[in-house]
């Protein structure tokens, strides 16, 4: 069975600085996608960024980028120029297999200090 | 924000009551999901549906039931609520079965059973 591990329950970053959230996963599948979702306090979960397993190039969305290391099964999220609005729970998720359901990590709570 | 709605947003109810949590989406998505999430914790899939008249149980065993009579509507029912059912319930949808497809999440229903 696939598993997703986020080893940092909480992280803190100074406004305008850069922070990296870690995620590792375990799978024997070759075709899968990886996602980072953001869940702000009392607000809807939204997609931050996604990565296709067969693409070597790391995905980038504005201030958000990933470091995808397929052999190491690592998928970290880098947030540059952190803003107060980035404060949220961040969930790493895996999607693969015949059913294609998302498997979530336990999440990392990110605080941004002004 | 995504066009997926959940009602009620908050519900406090006594033990033994029957409750239905509503979820609707206006995006015409085939696949819909219900997740259970305790505060600050990961999401656990409890039910999903591929389309009308299709329902499946997720990874986490749940005493709740679901139905999918219309594409846009995916209600979750608890016949007899218990304090152990206290949690947040998130509904989500996605367009089809492609692994690439993003899941859109509703705002959640926070359920408290006294």
GROMACS .gro file of C-alpha atoms in nm:
model
  228
    1UNK     CA    1   0.000   0.000   0.000
    2UNK     CA    2   0.110   0.354  -0.068
    3UNK     CA    3   0.204   0.580   0.222
    4UNK     CA    4   0.283   0.949   0.254
    5UNK     CA    5   0.499   1.084   0.535
    6UNK     CA    6   0.536   1.443   0.645
    7UNK     CA    7   0.793   1.448   0.923
    8UNK     CA    8   0.749   1.813   1.026
    9UNK     CA    9   0.428   1.863   1.228
   10UNK     CA   10   0.501   2.237   1.255
   11UNK     CA   11   0.724   2.486   1.079
   12UNK     CA   12   0.779   2.857   1.118
   13UNK     CA   13   0.917   3.114   0.877
   14UNK     CA   14   0.982   3.485   0.884
   15UNK     CA   15   0.787   3.694   0.639
   16UNK     CA   16   0.975   3.733   0.305
   17UNK     CA   17   1.199   3.437   0.386
   18UNK     CA   18   1.203   3.092   0.223
   19UNK     CA   19   1.082   2.770   0.382
   20UNK     CA   20   1.087   2.408   0.268
   21UNK     CA   21   0.831   2.150   0.374
   22UNK     CA   22   0.931   1.786   0.350
   23UNK     CA   23   0.735   1.492   0.214
   24UNK     CA   24   0.835   1.135   0.140
   25UNK     CA   25   0.621   0.859  -0.003
   26UNK     CA   26   0.636   0.490  -0.064
   27UNK     CA   27   0.499   0.319  -0.373
   28UNK     CA   28   0.575   0.044  -0.619
   29UNK     CA   29   0.374   0.211  -0.896
   30UNK     CA   30   0.535   0.384  -1.191
   31UNK     CA   31   0.244   0.610  -1.290
   32UNK     CA   32   0.133   0.853  -1.023
   33UNK     CA   33   0.091   1.216  -0.934
   34UNK     CA   34   0.194   1.410  -0.628
   35UNK     CA   35   0.016   1.713  -0.490
   36UNK     CA   36   0.055   1.980  -0.226
   37UNK     CA   37  -0.268   2.113  -0.081
   38UNK     CA   38  -0.309   2.414   0.146
   39UNK     CA   39  -0.577   2.434   0.415
   40UNK     CA   40  -0.599   2.784   0.570
   41UNK     CA   41  -0.771   2.815   0.908
   42UNK     CA   42  -1.148   2.778   0.863
   43UNK     CA   43  -1.118   2.796   0.485
   44UNK     CA   44  -1.141   2.551   0.199
   45UNK     CA   45  -0.856   2.323   0.101
   46UNK     CA   46  -0.698   2.434  -0.224
   47UNK     CA   47  -0.441   2.287  -0.458
   48UNK     CA   48  -0.100   2.454  -0.445
   49UNK     CA   49   0.099   2.253  -0.695
   50UNK     CA   50   0.111   1.910  -0.864
   51UNK     CA   51   0.386   1.696  -1.012
   52UNK     CA   52   0.365   1.413  -1.261
   53UNK     CA   53   0.592   1.123  -1.175
   54UNK     CA   54   0.724   1.079  -1.529
   55UNK     CA   55   0.833   1.442  -1.558
   56UNK     CA   56   1.185   1.512  -1.441
   57UNK     CA   57   1.135   1.888  -1.440
   58UNK     CA   58   1.023   2.022  -1.106
   59UNK     CA   59   0.686   2.195  -1.106
   60UNK     CA   60   0.669   2.567  -1.028
   61UNK     CA   61   0.372   2.793  -0.953
   62UNK     CA   62   0.477   3.150  -0.883
   63UNK     CA   63   0.639   3.148  -0.533
   64UNK     CA   64   0.581   2.776  -0.489
   65UNK     CA   65   0.812   2.511  -0.630
   66UNK     CA   66   0.885   2.149  -0.561
   67UNK     CA   67   1.199   1.941  -0.539
   68UNK     CA   68   1.096   1.604  -0.679
   69UNK     CA   69   1.348   1.327  -0.626
   70UNK     CA   70   1.186   1.020  -0.775
   71UNK     CA   71   1.455   0.769  -0.680
   72UNK     CA   72   1.452   0.892  -0.323
   73UNK     CA   73   1.070   0.915  -0.325
   74UNK     CA   74   1.090   1.268  -0.195
   75UNK     CA   75   0.861   1.560  -0.282
   76UNK     CA   76   0.939   1.877  -0.089
   77UNK     CA   77   0.764   2.211  -0.124
   78UNK     CA   78   0.958   2.535  -0.127
   79UNK     CA   79   0.779   2.861  -0.054
   80UNK     CA   80   0.977   3.169  -0.149
   81UNK     CA   81   0.914   3.523  -0.025
   82UNK     CA   82   0.675   3.392   0.241
   83UNK     CA   83   0.364   3.599   0.305
   84UNK     CA   84   0.131   3.614   0.602
   85UNK     CA   85  -0.138   3.455   0.388
   86UNK     CA   86   0.077   3.145   0.347
   87UNK     CA   87   0.005   3.047   0.707
   88UNK     CA   88  -0.193   2.722   0.686
   89UNK     CA   89  -0.181   2.345   0.711
   90UNK     CA   90  -0.002   2.197   0.413
   91UNK     CA   91  -0.080   1.844   0.305
   92UNK     CA   92   0.126   1.633   0.072
   93UNK     CA   93  -0.083   1.383  -0.125
   94UNK     CA   94  -0.024   1.089  -0.358
   95UNK     CA   95  -0.255   0.978  -0.633
   96UNK     CA   96  -0.209   0.661  -0.829
   97UNK     CA   97  -0.341   0.315  -0.888
   98UNK     CA   98  -0.657   0.195  -1.053
   99UNK     CA   99  -0.889   0.391  -0.825
  100UNK     CA  100  -0.689   0.710  -0.821
  101UNK     CA  101  -0.789   0.817  -0.472
  102UNK     CA  102  -0.572   1.065  -0.288
  103UNK     CA  103  -0.357   0.947   0.001
  104UNK     CA  104  -0.267   1.230   0.237
  105UNK     CA  105   0.019   1.285   0.475
  106UNK     CA  106  -0.047   1.405   0.829
  107UNK     CA  107   0.018   1.766   0.735
  108UNK     CA  108   0.258   2.042   0.836
  109UNK     CA  109   0.132   2.351   1.013
  110UNK     CA  110   0.314   2.655   0.876
  111UNK     CA  111   0.329   2.977   1.075
  112UNK     CA  112   0.452   3.301   0.919
  113UNK     CA  113   0.601   3.562   1.152
  114UNK     CA  114   0.570   3.931   1.059
  115UNK     CA  115  -1.309   2.932  -0.495
  116UNK     CA  116  -1.442   2.597  -0.616
  117UNK     CA  117  -1.816   2.555  -0.679
  118UNK     CA  118  -1.867   2.288  -0.418
  119UNK     CA  119  -2.094   2.351  -0.123
  120UNK     CA  120  -2.157   2.183   0.208
  121UNK     CA  121  -2.438   2.238   0.456
  122UNK     CA  122  -2.455   2.282   0.741
  123UNK     CA  123  -2.114   2.432   0.816
  124UNK     CA  124  -2.150   2.357   1.187
  125UNK     CA  125  -2.380   2.108   1.360
  126UNK     CA  126  -2.416   2.027   1.728
  127UNK     CA  127  -2.650   1.738   1.793
  128UNK     CA  128  -2.740   1.490   2.062
  129UNK     CA  129  -2.654   1.121   2.068
  130UNK     CA  130  -2.890   0.896   1.874
  131UNK     CA  131  -3.010   1.156   1.626
  132UNK     CA  132  -3.017   1.091   1.254
  133UNK     CA  133  -2.826   1.348   1.052
  134UNK     CA  134  -2.759   1.414   0.686
  135UNK     CA  135  -2.467   1.623   0.568
  136UNK     CA  136  -2.527   1.781   0.231
  137UNK     CA  137  -2.274   1.822  -0.047
  138UNK     CA  138  -2.338   1.970  -0.389
  139UNK     CA  139  -2.115   2.070  -0.678
  140UNK     CA  140  -2.199   2.266  -0.991
  141UNK     CA  141  -1.896   2.164  -1.197
  142UNK     CA  142  -2.049   1.850  -1.347
  143UNK     CA  143  -1.781   1.633  -1.190
  144UNK     CA  144  -1.824   1.258  -1.207
  145UNK     CA  145  -1.624   1.162  -0.903
  146UNK     CA  146  -1.710   1.274  -0.552
  147UNK     CA  147  -1.557   1.198  -0.214
  148UNK     CA  148  -1.618   1.225   0.159
  149UNK     CA  149  -1.326   1.264   0.398
  150UNK     CA  150  -1.316   1.267   0.775
  151UNK     CA  151  -1.062   1.496   0.938
  152UNK     CA  152  -0.998   1.541   1.309
  153UNK     CA  153  -0.860   1.888   1.403
  154UNK     CA  154  -0.503   1.934   1.285
  155UNK     CA  155  -0.486   1.582   1.148
  156UNK     CA  156  -0.476   1.414   0.808
  157UNK     CA  157  -0.775   1.341   0.590
  158UNK     CA  158  -0.917   0.992   0.576
  159UNK     CA  159  -1.131   0.883   0.282
  160UNK     CA  160  -1.458   0.729   0.402
  161UNK     CA  161  -1.670   0.717   0.084
  162UNK     CA  162  -1.640   0.790  -0.285
  163UNK     CA  163  -1.850   0.770  -0.597
  164UNK     CA  164  -1.762   0.732  -0.965
  165UNK     CA  165  -2.098   0.865  -1.078
  166UNK     CA  166  -2.473   0.827  -1.042
  167UNK     CA  167  -2.575   0.510  -0.856
  168UNK     CA  168  -2.211   0.430  -0.776
  169UNK     CA  169  -2.081   0.438  -0.417
  170UNK     CA  170  -1.775   0.279  -0.261
  171UNK     CA  171  -1.630   0.264   0.087
  172UNK     CA  172  -1.300   0.434   0.146
  173UNK     CA  173  -0.993   0.341   0.344
  174UNK     CA  174  -1.136   0.438   0.683
  175UNK     CA  175  -1.428   0.235   0.809
  176UNK     CA  176  -1.729   0.453   0.880
  177UNK     CA  177  -2.080   0.392   1.010
  178UNK     CA  178  -2.210   0.657   0.773
  179UNK     CA  179  -2.381   0.586   0.441
  180UNK     CA  180  -2.393   0.784   0.118
  181UNK     CA  181  -2.607   0.801  -0.193
  182UNK     CA  182  -2.557   0.938  -0.544
  183UNK     CA  183  -2.888   0.983  -0.717
  184UNK     CA  184  -2.788   1.298  -0.902
  185UNK     CA  185  -2.448   1.388  -1.042
  186UNK     CA  186  -2.427   1.709  -0.847
  187UNK     CA  187  -2.542   1.578  -0.508
  188UNK     CA  188  -2.363   1.341  -0.267
  189UNK     CA  189  -2.519   1.343   0.081
  190UNK     CA  190  -2.377   1.158   0.380
  191UNK     CA  191  -2.607   1.014   0.646
  192UNK     CA  192  -2.552   0.896   1.001
  193UNK     CA  193  -2.851   0.696   1.123
  194UNK     CA  194  -2.764   0.730   1.491
  195UNK     CA  195  -2.500   0.985   1.582
  196UNK     CA  196  -2.253   0.909   1.861
  197UNK     CA  197  -1.981   1.120   2.028
  198UNK     CA  198  -1.719   0.917   1.838
  199UNK     CA  199  -1.860   1.071   1.518
  200UNK     CA  200  -1.746   1.415   1.629
  201UNK     CA  201  -1.513   1.538   1.355
  202UNK     CA  202  -1.490   1.755   1.046
  203UNK     CA  203  -1.634   1.609   0.726
  204UNK     CA  204  -1.500   1.734   0.394
  205UNK     CA  205  -1.663   1.674   0.059
  206UNK     CA  206  -1.462   1.688  -0.264
  207UNK     CA  207  -1.509   1.629  -0.635
  208UNK     CA  208  -1.297   1.578  -0.942
  209UNK     CA  209  -1.357   1.556  -1.315
  210UNK     CA  210  -1.323   1.193  -1.416
  211UNK     CA  211  -1.061   0.935  -1.334
  212UNK     CA  212  -0.743   1.090  -1.474
  213UNK     CA  213  -0.472   1.099  -1.208
  214UNK     CA  214  -0.386   1.452  -1.314
  215UNK     CA  215  -0.728   1.585  -1.221
  216UNK     CA  216  -0.743   1.814  -0.923
  217UNK     CA  217  -0.981   1.744  -0.639
  218UNK     CA  218  -1.186   2.045  -0.536
  219UNK     CA  219  -1.289   2.062  -0.173
  220UNK     CA  220  -1.592   2.205  -0.001
  221UNK     CA  221  -1.568   2.419   0.315
  222UNK     CA  222  -1.645   2.125   0.543
  223UNK     CA  223  -1.903   2.046   0.808
  224UNK     CA  224  -1.783   2.049   1.166
  225UNK     CA  225  -1.995   1.796   1.355
  226UNK     CA  226  -2.017   1.774   1.733
  227UNK     CA  227  -2.219   1.496   1.891
  228UNK     CA  228  -2.296   1.546   2.258
   0.00000   0.00000   0.00000
